[in-house]
mmCIF file of C-alpha atoms in Angstrom:
data_model
loop_
_atom_site.group_PDB
_atom_site.id
_atom_site.type_symbol
_atom_site.label_atom_id
_atom_site.label_comp_id
_atom_site.label_asym_id
_atom_site.label_seq_id
_atom_site.Cartn_x
_atom_site.Cartn_y
_atom_site.Cartn_z
ATOM 1 C CA MET A 1 19.498 -10.819 1.148
ATOM 2 C CA THR A 2 22.067 -8.945 3.238
ATOM 3 C CA ILE A 3 20.201 -5.653 2.799
ATOM 4 C CA LEU A 4 16.904 -7.391 3.596
ATOM 5 C CA VAL A 5 18.249 -8.821 6.853
ATOM 6 C CA ARG A 6 19.902 -5.515 7.760
ATOM 7 C CA ASN A 7 16.628 -3.615 7.340
ATOM 8 C CA LEU A 8 14.666 -6.155 9.384
ATOM 9 C CA LEU A 9 17.235 -6.193 12.189
ATOM 10 C CA LYS A 10 16.953 -2.407 12.450
ATOM 11 C CA LEU A 11 13.439 -2.922 13.830
ATOM 12 C CA LYS A 12 14.979 -4.132 17.096
ATOM 13 C CA HIS A 13 16.082 -0.568 17.734
ATOM 14 C CA GLN A 14 12.773 0.980 16.634
ATOM 15 C CA PRO A 15 10.119 -0.231 19.113
ATOM 16 C CA GLY A 16 7.883 2.682 18.141
ATOM 17 C CA GLN A 17 7.571 1.397 14.578
ATOM 18 C CA ILE A 18 6.721 -2.093 15.825
ATOM 19 C CA ALA A 19 4.079 -0.667 18.189
ATOM 20 C CA ALA A 20 2.581 1.395 15.355
ATOM 21 C CA THR A 21 2.394 -1.716 13.171
ATOM 22 C CA PHE A 22 0.335 -3.457 15.840
ATOM 23 C CA ALA A 23 -1.777 -0.444 16.825
ATOM 24 C CA PHE A 24 -2.750 0.874 13.370
ATOM 25 C CA PRO A 25 -5.053 -2.061 12.442
ATOM 26 C CA LEU A 26 -6.955 -1.913 15.720
ATOM 27 C CA VAL A 27 -7.358 1.867 15.641
ATOM 28 C CA SER A 28 -8.415 1.828 11.974
ATOM 29 C CA VAL A 29 -11.097 -0.820 12.461
ATOM 30 C CA VAL A 30 -12.540 0.838 15.564
ATOM 31 C CA LEU A 31 -12.376 4.385 14.200
ATOM 32 C CA PHE A 32 -13.667 3.837 10.683
ATOM 33 C CA GLY A 33 -15.796 0.750 11.296
ATOM 34 C CA TYR A 34 -17.798 2.094 14.208
ATOM 35 C CA VAL A 35 -17.672 5.868 13.682
ATOM 36 C CA PHE A 36 -18.455 5.793 9.948
ATOM 37 C CA GLY A 37 -20.380 2.541 9.977
ATOM 38 C CA SER A 38 -23.573 3.927 11.439
ATOM 39 C CA ALA A 39 -23.887 6.672 8.817
ATOM 40 C CA ILE A 40 -22.948 5.113 5.466
ATOM 41 C CA PRO A 41 -25.358 2.917 3.484
ATOM 42 C CA ILE A 42 -23.900 -0.045 1.576
ATOM 43 C CA PRO A 43 -24.889 -0.723 -2.061
ATOM 44 C CA GLY A 44 -27.126 -3.763 -1.993
ATOM 45 C CA GLY A 45 -27.107 -3.796 1.810
ATOM 46 C CA GLY A 46 -24.732 -5.568 4.148
ATOM 47 C CA ASN A 47 -22.452 -5.031 7.113
ATOM 48 C CA TYR A 48 -20.351 -1.867 6.810
ATOM 49 C CA ARG A 49 -17.337 -3.479 8.472
ATOM 50 C CA GLU A 50 -17.365 -6.210 5.829
ATOM 51 C CA TYR A 51 -17.526 -3.467 3.208
ATOM 52 C CA LEU A 52 -14.736 -1.522 4.900
ATOM 53 C CA MET A 53 -12.117 -4.172 5.692
ATOM 54 C CA PRO A 54 -10.949 -4.852 2.096
ATOM 55 C CA GLY A 55 -10.460 -1.109 1.693
ATOM 56 C CA LEU A 56 -8.451 -0.896 4.912
ATOM 57 C CA PHE A 57 -6.269 -3.798 3.745
ATOM 58 C CA VAL A 58 -5.525 -1.945 0.522
ATOM 59 C CA MET A 59 -5.083 1.416 2.224
ATOM 60 C CA SER A 60 -2.516 0.000 4.651
ATOM 61 C CA SER A 61 -0.604 -1.562 1.761
ATOM 62 C CA VAL A 62 -0.508 1.759 -0.111
ATOM 63 C CA PHE A 63 0.692 3.553 3.014
ATOM 64 C CA GLY A 64 3.633 1.147 2.879
ATOM 65 C CA VAL A 65 5.150 3.559 0.369
ATOM 66 C CA MET A 66 6.001 5.752 3.353
ATOM 67 C CA GLY A 67 8.165 3.050 4.898
ATOM 68 C CA SER A 68 10.398 2.801 1.831
ATOM 69 C CA LEU A 69 10.416 6.546 1.345
ATOM 70 C CA MET A 70 11.510 7.347 4.899
ATOM 71 C CA VAL A 71 14.128 4.580 5.186
ATOM 72 C CA ILE A 72 15.864 5.456 1.919
ATOM 73 C CA ALA A 73 15.689 9.195 2.633
ATOM 74 C CA LYS A 74 17.129 8.687 6.124
ATOM 75 C CA ASP A 75 20.005 6.599 4.762
ATOM 76 C CA ASN A 76 20.629 9.306 2.166
ATOM 77 C CA GLY A 77 20.864 11.942 4.890
ATOM 78 C CA LEU A 78 23.241 9.823 6.987
ATOM 79 C CA GLY A 79 25.511 9.033 4.043
ATOM 80 C CA VAL A 80 24.714 5.303 4.137
ATOM 81 C CA MET A 81 23.848 5.274 0.443
ATOM 82 C CA ASP A 82 27.176 6.842 -0.466
ATOM 83 C CA ARG A 83 28.895 4.119 1.531
ATOM 84 C CA TYR A 84 26.929 1.435 -0.330
ATOM 85 C CA ARG A 85 27.948 2.905 -3.673
ATOM 86 C CA SER A 86 31.617 2.679 -2.693
ATOM 87 C CA MET A 87 31.338 -1.043 -1.921
ATOM 88 C CA PRO A 88 31.735 -3.946 -4.403
ATOM 89 C CA MET A 89 28.044 -4.867 -4.462
ATOM 90 C CA ALA A 90 25.298 -5.024 -7.038
ATOM 91 C CA ARG A 91 23.753 -1.626 -7.596
ATOM 92 C CA SER A 92 20.302 -3.225 -7.506
ATOM 93 C CA ALA A 93 20.874 -4.789 -4.054
ATOM 94 C CA VAL A 94 19.688 -1.813 -2.009
ATOM 95 C CA PRO A 95 16.336 -1.196 -3.735
ATOM 96 C CA PHE A 96 15.544 -4.922 -4.013
ATOM 97 C CA GLY A 97 16.544 -5.503 -0.396
ATOM 98 C CA GLN A 98 14.456 -2.572 0.810
ATOM 99 C CA THR A 99 11.331 -3.597 -1.087
ATOM 100 C CA ALA A 100 11.720 -7.190 0.126
ATOM 101 C CA ALA A 101 11.927 -5.960 3.731
ATOM 102 C CA ASP A 102 8.829 -3.814 3.165
ATOM 103 C CA LEU A 103 6.992 -6.860 1.843
ATOM 104 C CA VAL A 104 7.841 -8.912 4.952
ATOM 105 C CA ILE A 105 6.784 -6.092 7.278
ATOM 106 C CA GLY A 106 3.646 -5.487 5.227
ATOM 107 C CA ALA A 107 2.679 -9.159 5.409
ATOM 108 C CA GLY A 108 2.965 -9.027 9.205
ATOM 109 C CA GLY A 109 0.813 -5.914 9.391
ATOM 110 C CA LEU A 110 -1.751 -7.442 7.021
ATOM 111 C CA ALA A 111 -2.005 -10.561 9.195
ATOM 112 C CA ILE A 112 -2.623 -8.433 12.283
ATOM 113 C CA MET A 113 -5.263 -6.351 10.507
ATOM 114 C CA ALA A 114 -7.018 -9.501 9.260
ATOM 115 C CA LEU A 115 -7.165 -10.850 12.807
ATOM 116 C CA CYS A 116 -8.601 -7.539 14.029
ATOM 117 C CA GLY A 117 -11.176 -7.665 11.246
ATOM 118 C CA LEU A 118 -12.225 -11.176 12.236
ATOM 119 C CA LEU A 119 -12.682 -10.042 15.833
ATOM 120 C CA PHE A 120 -14.902 -7.128 14.744
ATOM 121 C CA GLY A 121 -17.204 -8.975 12.364
ATOM 122 C CA TRP A 122 -15.394 -9.244 9.017
ATOM 123 C CA SER A 123 -14.993 -12.587 7.260
ATOM 124 C CA ALA A 124 -14.203 -14.005 3.820
ATOM 125 C CA HIS A 125 -16.946 -16.080 2.209
ATOM 126 C CA ASN A 126 -15.537 -17.486 -1.053
ATOM 127 C CA GLY A 127 -13.262 -20.227 0.223
ATOM 128 C CA VAL A 128 -9.570 -20.577 0.948
ATOM 129 C CA GLY A 129 -8.365 -20.210 -2.647
ATOM 130 C CA ALA A 130 -10.150 -16.923 -3.302
ATOM 131 C CA THR A 131 -9.142 -15.600 0.119
ATOM 132 C CA LEU A 132 -5.466 -16.351 -0.492
ATOM 133 C CA ALA A 133 -5.761 -14.737 -3.929
ATOM 134 C CA GLY A 134 -7.179 -11.599 -2.312
ATOM 135 C CA PHE A 135 -4.320 -11.350 0.161
ATOM 136 C CA GLY A 136 -1.877 -12.087 -2.656
ATOM 137 C CA ILE A 137 -3.191 -9.112 -4.632
ATOM 138 C CA ILE A 138 -2.800 -6.879 -1.572
ATOM 139 C CA LEU A 139 0.818 -7.978 -1.079
ATOM 140 C CA LEU A 140 1.557 -7.522 -4.785
ATOM 141 C CA LEU A 141 0.216 -3.977 -4.576
ATOM 142 C CA GLN A 142 2.310 -3.416 -1.448
ATOM 143 C CA TYR A 143 5.424 -4.574 -3.281
ATOM 144 C CA SER A 144 4.634 -2.429 -6.318
ATOM 145 C CA VAL A 145 4.097 0.797 -4.382
ATOM 146 C CA SER A 146 7.249 0.104 -2.337
ATOM 147 C CA TRP A 147 9.229 0.708 -5.516
ATOM 148 C CA VAL A 148 7.560 4.107 -5.816
ATOM 149 C CA GLY A 149 8.696 4.840 -2.259
ATOM 150 C CA VAL A 150 12.255 3.702 -2.989
ATOM 151 C CA TYR A 151 12.462 5.971 -6.014
ATOM 152 C CA LEU A 152 11.023 8.988 -4.192
ATOM 153 C CA GLY A 153 13.290 8.293 -1.231
ATOM 154 C CA ALA A 154 16.298 8.221 -3.537
ATOM 155 C CA LEU A 155 15.289 11.649 -4.824
ATOM 156 C CA ALA A 156 14.975 13.053 -1.296
ATOM 157 C CA LYS A 157 18.130 14.246 0.433
ATOM 158 C CA ASN A 158 16.941 13.625 3.996
ATOM 159 C CA GLU A 159 13.982 12.669 6.205
ATOM 160 C CA GLU A 160 12.669 16.222 6.377
ATOM 161 C CA THR A 161 12.177 16.328 2.620
ATOM 162 C CA ALA A 162 10.565 12.893 2.640
ATOM 163 C CA ALA A 163 8.163 13.937 5.404
ATOM 164 C CA ARG A 164 6.829 16.703 3.167
ATOM 165 C CA ILE A 165 6.071 14.192 0.419
ATOM 166 C CA GLY A 166 4.124 11.861 2.728
ATOM 167 C CA PRO A 167 0.869 13.876 3.035
ATOM 168 C CA LEU A 168 0.438 13.724 -0.752
ATOM 169 C CA ILE A 169 -0.408 10.019 -0.407
ATOM 170 C CA MET A 170 -3.523 10.648 1.690
ATOM 171 C CA PRO A 171 -5.717 12.020 -1.157
ATOM 172 C CA ILE A 172 -4.927 8.932 -3.244
ATOM 173 C CA THR A 173 -6.498 6.692 -0.618
ATOM 174 C CA MET A 174 -9.375 9.035 0.225
ATOM 175 C CA ILE A 175 -10.562 9.674 -3.353
ATOM 176 C CA SER A 176 -11.536 6.045 -3.811
ATOM 177 C CA ASN A 177 -14.167 3.510 -2.844
ATOM 178 C CA VAL A 178 -12.407 2.532 0.397
ATOM 179 C CA PHE A 179 -14.885 4.298 2.700
ATOM 180 C CA VAL A 180 -17.882 5.176 0.535
ATOM 181 C CA PRO A 181 -19.288 4.133 -2.865
ATOM 182 C CA THR A 182 -18.075 6.346 -5.688
ATOM 183 C CA ASP A 183 -21.496 6.822 -7.314
ATOM 184 C CA GLY A 184 -22.394 9.547 -4.804
ATOM 185 C CA MET A 185 -19.340 11.677 -5.579
ATOM 186 C CA PRO A 186 -19.314 14.724 -7.891
ATOM 187 C CA PRO A 187 -18.668 13.676 -11.515
ATOM 188 C CA VAL A 188 -15.016 14.739 -11.637
ATOM 189 C CA LEU A 189 -14.154 13.050 -8.336
ATOM 190 C CA GLN A 190 -16.115 9.963 -9.339
ATOM 191 C CA VAL A 191 -14.044 9.507 -12.496
ATOM 192 C CA MET A 192 -10.838 9.974 -10.497
ATOM 193 C CA ALA A 193 -12.008 7.504 -7.860
ATOM 194 C CA ASP A 194 -13.218 4.896 -10.357
ATOM 195 C CA TRP A 195 -9.849 4.859 -12.146
ATOM 196 C CA ASN A 196 -7.818 5.005 -8.959
ATOM 197 C CA PRO A 197 -5.673 1.856 -8.453
ATOM 198 C CA VAL A 198 -6.799 1.857 -4.821
ATOM 199 C CA SER A 199 -10.436 1.540 -5.921
ATOM 200 C CA ALA A 200 -9.614 -1.308 -8.310
ATOM 201 C CA ALA A 201 -7.673 -3.217 -5.633
ATOM 202 C CA THR A 202 -10.425 -2.659 -3.070
ATOM 203 C CA ALA A 203 -13.105 -3.893 -5.478
ATOM 204 C CA ALA A 204 -10.915 -6.904 -6.346
ATOM 205 C CA CYS A 205 -10.620 -7.840 -2.683
ATOM 206 C CA ARG A 206 -14.363 -7.436 -2.120
ATOM 207 C CA GLU A 207 -14.989 -9.719 -5.076
ATOM 208 C CA LEU A 208 -12.495 -12.363 -3.939
ATOM 209 C CA PHE A 209 -13.526 -12.222 -0.276
ATOM 210 C CA GLY A 210 -17.238 -12.178 -1.102
ATOM 211 C CA ASN A 211 -17.826 -8.905 0.764
ATOM 212 C CA PRO A 212 -20.519 -6.338 -0.095
ATOM 213 C CA GLY A 213 -19.889 -3.222 -2.119
ATOM 214 C CA LEU A 214 -19.360 -4.347 -5.720
ATOM 215 C CA PRO A 215 -20.794 -1.919 -8.337
ATOM 216 C CA LEU A 216 -24.394 -2.679 -9.267
ATOM 217 C CA ALA A 217 -24.701 -0.412 -12.315
ATOM 218 C CA GLU A 218 -23.997 -1.873 -15.736
ATOM 219 C CA ASP A 219 -22.303 1.374 -16.795
ATOM 220 C CA ALA A 220 -19.750 1.251 -13.960
ATOM 221 C CA ALA A 221 -16.175 2.102 -14.925
ATOM 222 C CA TRP A 222 -14.144 -0.711 -16.482
ATOM 223 C CA PRO A 223 -11.711 -1.072 -13.522
ATOM 224 C CA LEU A 224 -14.654 -1.668 -11.189
ATOM 225 C CA GLN A 225 -16.255 -4.209 -13.517
ATOM 226 C CA HIS A 226 -12.952 -6.101 -13.926
ATOM 227 C CA PRO A 227 -11.138 -5.221 -10.693
ATOM 228 C CA VAL A 228 -8.767 -8.185 -10.489
ATOM 229 C CA LEU A 229 -7.473 -7.659 -14.011
ATOM 230 C CA ALA A 230 -7.264 -3.892 -13.483
ATOM 231 C CA THR A 231 -5.289 -4.301 -10.245
ATOM 232 C CA LEU A 232 -2.821 -6.695 -11.847
ATOM 233 C CA GLY A 233 -2.393 -4.235 -14.702
ATOM 234 C CA TRP A 234 -1.693 -1.347 -12.331
ATOM 235 C CA CYS A 235 0.863 -3.428 -10.407
ATOM 236 C CA VAL A 236 2.680 -4.453 -13.579
ATOM 237 C CA LEU A 237 2.716 -0.844 -14.772
ATOM 238 C CA LEU A 238 4.173 0.409 -11.471
ATOM 239 C CA LEU A 239 6.877 -2.259 -11.506
ATOM 240 C CA VAL A 240 7.790 -1.689 -15.158
ATOM 241 C CA VAL A 241 8.140 2.054 -14.573
ATOM 242 C CA PHE A 242 9.659 2.326 -11.106
ATOM 243 C CA VAL A 243 11.993 -0.686 -10.826
ATOM 244 C CA PRO A 244 14.382 0.606 -13.543
ATOM 245 C CA LEU A 245 13.950 4.204 -12.352
ATOM 246 C CA ALA A 246 14.852 3.301 -8.756
ATOM 247 C CA VAL A 247 17.844 1.153 -9.734
ATOM 248 C CA ARG A 248 19.160 3.819 -12.134
ATOM 249 C CA ARG A 249 18.692 6.563 -9.542
ATOM 250 C CA PHE A 250 20.660 4.596 -6.961
ATOM 251 C CA ARG A 251 23.396 3.844 -9.470
ATOM 252 C CA ASN A 252 23.753 7.408 -10.759
ATOM 253 C CA ALA A 253 23.037 9.525 -7.646
ATOM 254 C CA GLY A 254 25.938 11.749 -6.805
ATOM 255 C CA LEU A 255 27.559 11.439 -10.232
#
């Protein structure tokens, strides 16, 4: 809890990060919704912005990995992590506190993006329960990928190293069904996109929100036919792998 509060209080001295949190949803909806929207057909028809918004929700949650990565790498470079290791505190406190702070910040950004989506024509159609379940899946994915960021940040020695890792996240979000259906991609890219956790989470949100874009073909990949189950499986896998890795890395770094 102390680490969580410390990381949230740091935002007072980082107005640029707060401004980016507010600006990113608006820019994303306008840029992708109106620039791409006039040129991309939707499977089964429908409004492109309703097709797009679940993907933008998921994409923003996956980009949350950069927040964890940069914060941990910066603290490494400043020697903050070495100071933590010298203190009588649980070795798991830093990674759990950081991922909790990322979850709070991510929830705020998700709320802002949802409001922007409502203003530009997106809406959920399957009732309150399904809508809350959709947002819950997005936040679970955000929390899961935050652990990936914590681990990678613990491996990085400083912000410069972390900044070089960041661009590698972009292809993960682009080779997916966030912006376009996967059935028009070359075979190799289509397989990669269909089994991408981002595609599964996006399809799960479209299903729960009642938005267009669900696969129509009976031979669609299993994650797209069962997107909610596939997304939960990916989240569990990420947590099982990266929670112990991140805690062990923090405990053993410098030894």
